mmCIF file of C-alpha atoms in Angstrom:
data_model
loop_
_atom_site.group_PDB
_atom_site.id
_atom_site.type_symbol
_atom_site.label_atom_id
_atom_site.label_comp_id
_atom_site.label_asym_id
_atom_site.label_seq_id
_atom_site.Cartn_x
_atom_site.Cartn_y
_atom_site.Cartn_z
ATOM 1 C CA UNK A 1344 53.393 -22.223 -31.892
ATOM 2 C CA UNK A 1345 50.891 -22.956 -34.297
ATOM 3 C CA UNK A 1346 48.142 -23.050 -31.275
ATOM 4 C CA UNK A 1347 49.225 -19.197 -30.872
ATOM 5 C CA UNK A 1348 48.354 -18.101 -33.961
ATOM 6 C CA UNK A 1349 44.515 -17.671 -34.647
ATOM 7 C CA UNK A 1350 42.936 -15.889 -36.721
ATOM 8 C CA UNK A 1351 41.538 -12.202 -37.191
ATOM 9 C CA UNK A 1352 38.116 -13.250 -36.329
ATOM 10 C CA UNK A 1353 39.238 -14.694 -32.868
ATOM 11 C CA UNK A 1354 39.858 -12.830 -29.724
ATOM 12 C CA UNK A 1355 43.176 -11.986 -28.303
ATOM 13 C CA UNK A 1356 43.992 -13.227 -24.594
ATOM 14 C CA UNK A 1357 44.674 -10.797 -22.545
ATOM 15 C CA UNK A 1358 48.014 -11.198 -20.417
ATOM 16 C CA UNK A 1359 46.831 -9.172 -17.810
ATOM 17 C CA UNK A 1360 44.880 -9.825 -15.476
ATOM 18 C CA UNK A 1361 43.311 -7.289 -12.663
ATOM 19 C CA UNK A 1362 42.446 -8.807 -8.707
ATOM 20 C CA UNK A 1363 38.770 -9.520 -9.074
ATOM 21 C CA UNK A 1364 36.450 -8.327 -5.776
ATOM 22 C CA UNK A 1365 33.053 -8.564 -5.041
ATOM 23 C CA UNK A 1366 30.948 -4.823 -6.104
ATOM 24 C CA UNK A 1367 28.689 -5.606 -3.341
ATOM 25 C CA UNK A 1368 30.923 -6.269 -0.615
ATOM 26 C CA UNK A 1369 33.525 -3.206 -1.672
ATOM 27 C CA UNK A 1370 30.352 -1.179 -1.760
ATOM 28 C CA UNK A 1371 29.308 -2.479 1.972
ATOM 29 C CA UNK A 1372 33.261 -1.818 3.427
ATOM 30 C CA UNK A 1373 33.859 1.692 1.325
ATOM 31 C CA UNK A 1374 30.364 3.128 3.088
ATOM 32 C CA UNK A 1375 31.405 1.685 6.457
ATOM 33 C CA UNK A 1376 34.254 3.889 6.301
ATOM 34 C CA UNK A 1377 32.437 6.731 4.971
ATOM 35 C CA UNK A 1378 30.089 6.528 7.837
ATOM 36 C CA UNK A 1379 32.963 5.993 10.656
ATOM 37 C CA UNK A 1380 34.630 9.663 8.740
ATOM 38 C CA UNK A 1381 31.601 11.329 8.944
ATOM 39 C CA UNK A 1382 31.327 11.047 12.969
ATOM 40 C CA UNK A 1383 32.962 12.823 15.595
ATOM 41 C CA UNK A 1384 34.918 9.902 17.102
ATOM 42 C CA UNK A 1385 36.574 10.475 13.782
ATOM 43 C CA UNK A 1386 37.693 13.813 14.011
ATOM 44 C CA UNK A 1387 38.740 13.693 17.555
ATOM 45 C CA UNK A 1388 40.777 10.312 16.636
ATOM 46 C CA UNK A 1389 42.619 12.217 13.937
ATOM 47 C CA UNK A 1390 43.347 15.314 16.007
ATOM 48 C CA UNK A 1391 44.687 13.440 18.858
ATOM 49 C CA UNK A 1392 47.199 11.503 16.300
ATOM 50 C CA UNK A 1393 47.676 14.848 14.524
ATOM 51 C CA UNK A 1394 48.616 16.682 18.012
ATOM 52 C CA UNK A 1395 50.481 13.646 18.932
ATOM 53 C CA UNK A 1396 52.451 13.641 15.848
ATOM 54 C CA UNK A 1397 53.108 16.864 16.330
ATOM 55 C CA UNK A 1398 54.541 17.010 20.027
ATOM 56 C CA UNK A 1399 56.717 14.116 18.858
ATOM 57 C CA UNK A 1400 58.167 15.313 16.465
ATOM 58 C CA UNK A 1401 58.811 19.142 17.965
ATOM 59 C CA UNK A 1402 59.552 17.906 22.024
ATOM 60 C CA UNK A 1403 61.458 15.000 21.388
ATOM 61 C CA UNK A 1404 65.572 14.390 20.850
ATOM 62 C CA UNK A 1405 66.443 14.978 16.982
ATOM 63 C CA UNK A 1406 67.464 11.700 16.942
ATOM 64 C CA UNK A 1407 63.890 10.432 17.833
ATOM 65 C CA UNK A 1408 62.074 12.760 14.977
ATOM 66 C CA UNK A 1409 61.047 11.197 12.118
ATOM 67 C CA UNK A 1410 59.123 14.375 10.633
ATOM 68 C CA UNK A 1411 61.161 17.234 10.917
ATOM 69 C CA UNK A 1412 59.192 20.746 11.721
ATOM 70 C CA UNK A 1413 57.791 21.218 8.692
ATOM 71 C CA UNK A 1414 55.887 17.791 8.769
ATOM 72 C CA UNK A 1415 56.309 17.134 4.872
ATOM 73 C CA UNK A 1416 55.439 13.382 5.718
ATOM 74 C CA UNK A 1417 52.280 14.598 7.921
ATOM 75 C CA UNK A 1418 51.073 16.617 4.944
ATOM 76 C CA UNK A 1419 52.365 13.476 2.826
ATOM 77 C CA UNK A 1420 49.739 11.545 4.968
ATOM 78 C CA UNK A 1421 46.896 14.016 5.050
ATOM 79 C CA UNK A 1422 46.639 14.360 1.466
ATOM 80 C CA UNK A 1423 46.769 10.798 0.805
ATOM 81 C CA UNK A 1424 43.782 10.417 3.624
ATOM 82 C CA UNK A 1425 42.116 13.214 1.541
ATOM 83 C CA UNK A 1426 42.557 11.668 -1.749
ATOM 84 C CA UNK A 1427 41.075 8.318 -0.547
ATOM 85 C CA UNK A 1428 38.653 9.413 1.490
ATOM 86 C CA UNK A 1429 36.925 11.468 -1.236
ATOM 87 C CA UNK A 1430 36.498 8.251 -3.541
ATOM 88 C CA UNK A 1431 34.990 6.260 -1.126
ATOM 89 C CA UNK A 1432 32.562 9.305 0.144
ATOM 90 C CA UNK A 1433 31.575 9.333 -3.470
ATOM 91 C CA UNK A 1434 30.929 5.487 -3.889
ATOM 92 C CA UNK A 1435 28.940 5.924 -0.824
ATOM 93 C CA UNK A 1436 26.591 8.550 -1.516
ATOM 94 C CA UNK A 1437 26.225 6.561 -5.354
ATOM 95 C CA UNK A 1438 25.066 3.812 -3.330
ATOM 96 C CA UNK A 1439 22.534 5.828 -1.496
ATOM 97 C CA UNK A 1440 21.372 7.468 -4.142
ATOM 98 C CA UNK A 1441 21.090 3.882 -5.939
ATOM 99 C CA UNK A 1442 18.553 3.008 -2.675
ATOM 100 C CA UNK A 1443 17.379 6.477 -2.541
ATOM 101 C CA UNK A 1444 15.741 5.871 -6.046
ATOM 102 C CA UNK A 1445 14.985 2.422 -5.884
ATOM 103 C CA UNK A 1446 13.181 3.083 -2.454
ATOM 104 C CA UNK A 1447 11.362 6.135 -4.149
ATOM 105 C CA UNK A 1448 10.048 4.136 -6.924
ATOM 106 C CA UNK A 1449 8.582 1.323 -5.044
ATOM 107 C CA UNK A 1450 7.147 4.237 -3.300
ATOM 108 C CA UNK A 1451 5.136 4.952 -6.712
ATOM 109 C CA UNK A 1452 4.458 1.370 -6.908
ATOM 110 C CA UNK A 1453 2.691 1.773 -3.430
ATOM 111 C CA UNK A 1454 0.780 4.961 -3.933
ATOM 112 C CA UNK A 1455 -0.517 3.535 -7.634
ATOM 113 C CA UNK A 1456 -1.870 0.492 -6.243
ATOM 114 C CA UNK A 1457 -3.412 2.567 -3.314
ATOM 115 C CA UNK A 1458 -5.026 5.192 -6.176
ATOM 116 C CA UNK A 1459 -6.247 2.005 -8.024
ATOM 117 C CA UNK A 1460 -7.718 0.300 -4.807
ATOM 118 C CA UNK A 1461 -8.904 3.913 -3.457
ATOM 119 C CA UNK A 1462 -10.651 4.359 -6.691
ATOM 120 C CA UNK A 1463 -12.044 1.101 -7.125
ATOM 121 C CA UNK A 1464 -13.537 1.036 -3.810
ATOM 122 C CA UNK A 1465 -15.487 4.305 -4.701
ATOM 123 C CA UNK A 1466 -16.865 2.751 -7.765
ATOM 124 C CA UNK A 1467 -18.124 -0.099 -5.203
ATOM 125 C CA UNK A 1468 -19.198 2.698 -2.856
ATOM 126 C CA UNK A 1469 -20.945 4.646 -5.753
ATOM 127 C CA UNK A 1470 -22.818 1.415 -7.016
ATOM 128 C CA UNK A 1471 -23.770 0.811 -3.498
ATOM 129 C CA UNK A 1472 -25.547 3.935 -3.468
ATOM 130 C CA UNK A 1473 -27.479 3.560 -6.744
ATOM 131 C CA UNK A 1474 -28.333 0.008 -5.463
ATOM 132 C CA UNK A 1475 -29.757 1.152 -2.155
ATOM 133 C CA UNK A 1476 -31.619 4.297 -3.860
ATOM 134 C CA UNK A 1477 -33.512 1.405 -5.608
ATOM 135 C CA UNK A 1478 -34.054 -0.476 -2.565
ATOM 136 C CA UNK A 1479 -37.726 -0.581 -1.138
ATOM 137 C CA UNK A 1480 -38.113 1.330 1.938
ATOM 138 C CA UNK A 1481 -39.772 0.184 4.959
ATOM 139 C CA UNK A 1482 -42.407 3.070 4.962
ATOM 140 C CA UNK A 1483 -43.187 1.641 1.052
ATOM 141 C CA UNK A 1484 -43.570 -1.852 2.794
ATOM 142 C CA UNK A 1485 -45.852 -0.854 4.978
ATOM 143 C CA UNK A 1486 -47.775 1.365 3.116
ATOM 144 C CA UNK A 1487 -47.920 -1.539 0.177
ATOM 145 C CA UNK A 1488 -49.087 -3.998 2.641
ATOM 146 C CA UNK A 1489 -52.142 -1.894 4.058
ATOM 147 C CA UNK A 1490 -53.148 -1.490 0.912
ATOM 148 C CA UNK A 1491 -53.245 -5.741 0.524
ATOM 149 C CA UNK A 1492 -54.637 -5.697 3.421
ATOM 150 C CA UNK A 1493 -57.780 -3.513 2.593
ATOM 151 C CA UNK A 1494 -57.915 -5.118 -0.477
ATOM 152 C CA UNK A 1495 -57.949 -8.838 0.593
ATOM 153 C CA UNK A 1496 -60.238 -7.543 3.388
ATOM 154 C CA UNK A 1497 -62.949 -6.147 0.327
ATOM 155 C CA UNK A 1498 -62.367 -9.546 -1.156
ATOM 156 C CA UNK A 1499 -63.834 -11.063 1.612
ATOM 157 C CA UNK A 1500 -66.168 -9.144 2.092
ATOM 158 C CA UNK A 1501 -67.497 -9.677 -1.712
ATOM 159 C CA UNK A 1502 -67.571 -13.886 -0.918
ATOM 160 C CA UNK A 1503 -69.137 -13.438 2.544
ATOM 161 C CA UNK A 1504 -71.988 -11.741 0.551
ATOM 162 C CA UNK A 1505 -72.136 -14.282 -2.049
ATOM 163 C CA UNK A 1506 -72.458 -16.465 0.366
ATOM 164 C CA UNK A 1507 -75.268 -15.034 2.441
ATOM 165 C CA UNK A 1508 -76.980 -14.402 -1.195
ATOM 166 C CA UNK A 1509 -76.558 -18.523 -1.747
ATOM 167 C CA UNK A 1510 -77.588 -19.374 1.704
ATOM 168 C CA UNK A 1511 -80.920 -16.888 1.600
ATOM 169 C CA UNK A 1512 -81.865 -17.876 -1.917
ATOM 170 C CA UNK A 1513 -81.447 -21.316 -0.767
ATOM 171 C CA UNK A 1514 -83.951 -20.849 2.403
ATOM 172 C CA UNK A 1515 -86.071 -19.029 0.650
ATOM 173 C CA UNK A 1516 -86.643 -21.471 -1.952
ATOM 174 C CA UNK A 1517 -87.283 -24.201 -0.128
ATOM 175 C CA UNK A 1518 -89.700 -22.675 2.935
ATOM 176 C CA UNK A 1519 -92.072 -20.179 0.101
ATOM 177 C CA UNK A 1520 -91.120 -21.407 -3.564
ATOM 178 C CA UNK A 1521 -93.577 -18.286 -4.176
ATOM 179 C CA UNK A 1522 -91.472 -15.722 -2.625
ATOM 180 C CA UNK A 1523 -89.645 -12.835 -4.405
ATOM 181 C CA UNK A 1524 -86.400 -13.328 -4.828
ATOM 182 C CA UNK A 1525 -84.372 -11.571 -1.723
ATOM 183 C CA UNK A 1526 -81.227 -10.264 -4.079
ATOM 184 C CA UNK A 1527 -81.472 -6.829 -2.611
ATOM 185 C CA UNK A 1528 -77.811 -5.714 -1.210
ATOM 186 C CA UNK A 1529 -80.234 -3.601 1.186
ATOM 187 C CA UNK A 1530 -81.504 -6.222 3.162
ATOM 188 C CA UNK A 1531 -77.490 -7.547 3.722
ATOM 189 C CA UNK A 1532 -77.489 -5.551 6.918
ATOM 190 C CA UNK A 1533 -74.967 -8.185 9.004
ATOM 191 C CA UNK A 1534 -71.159 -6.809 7.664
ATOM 192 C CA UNK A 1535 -68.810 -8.624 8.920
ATOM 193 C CA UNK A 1536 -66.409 -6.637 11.075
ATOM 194 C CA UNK A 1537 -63.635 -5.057 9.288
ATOM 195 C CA UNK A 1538 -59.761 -5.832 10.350
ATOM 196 C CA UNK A 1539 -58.057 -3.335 11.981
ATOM 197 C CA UNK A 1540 -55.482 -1.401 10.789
#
């Protein structure tokens, strides 16, 4: 006795309990059945039992009838079909809506990740651009290396000369000490040939 009394701050038990059942699986068995109602098979199932019901119970002995004429058990039936069926068509389409939306947001999940890799990729595609507008060209190149080219060819030109200079002013000096001193570019008459371009 004293284990029944608690206090004010404590919970009451609850004497009655309710069947437990699984959401998921109720959900899976009540959309089965709102799929199977929703097909033809359906409807020509019901009207052959409805017709059959019928012809039973207006052809056959009285004794045999179990739903006089004006089939108060038949409508009894119906409406209790109706009454179910509408519950579980609900659930069903709650559940599809339920995926509807969850499928519809993972959709925006997609298409933001495809906007952010679309628009990264056309940063990369923009910086590509600048990059390569900075890049030499191979008319540049060329142009850059003829212009070496001439210029490493005037360079030797210069030390051939020099050296000609060195090598007359060395003859000279030792066939006619007396002899002027042959610094004349003039007399330098034997170029050497220039490279082709």
């Amino acid at each position: 006795m004293a284990e029944r009394r608690r206090g004010l701050d404590q919970p009451r038990d609850s004497r009655i309990t309710l069947p437990r059942f699984d959401p998921e699986a109720f959900g899976q068995w009540s959309e089965g059945i709102a799929r199977f109602m929703g097909t033809a098979k359906f409807l020509v199932y019901m009207t052959i039992v409805i017709l059959f019901w019928i012809a039973w119970n207006t052809l056959t002995p009285k004794s045999w009838q179990f739903d006089p004429y004006t089939f108060t058990f038949l409508t009894l039936v119906l409406s209790l079909q109706a009454s179910y069926a509408a519950p579980l068509i609900l659930l069903a389409q709650n559940r599809q809506a339920d995926r509807d939306r969850l499928a519809s947001e993972e959709d925006r999940r997609r298409a933001a990740a495809q906007k952010a890799d679309t628009e990264y990729l056309a940063r990369e595609i923009a910086a590509l651009r600048i990059a390569l507008g900075e890049v030499a060209t191979r008319d540049f190149l060329r142009s850059e290396l003829a212009r070496v080219a001439e210029e490493l060819d005037e360079a030797a030109d210069r030390r051939a000369k020099a050296e000609r200079k060195k090598v007359r002013k060395a003859l000279g000096t030792l066939s006619d000490p007396l002899a002027p001193d042959e610094s004349d570019d003039s007399l330098d008459t034997d170029e050497p040939p220039r490279r082709r371009r």
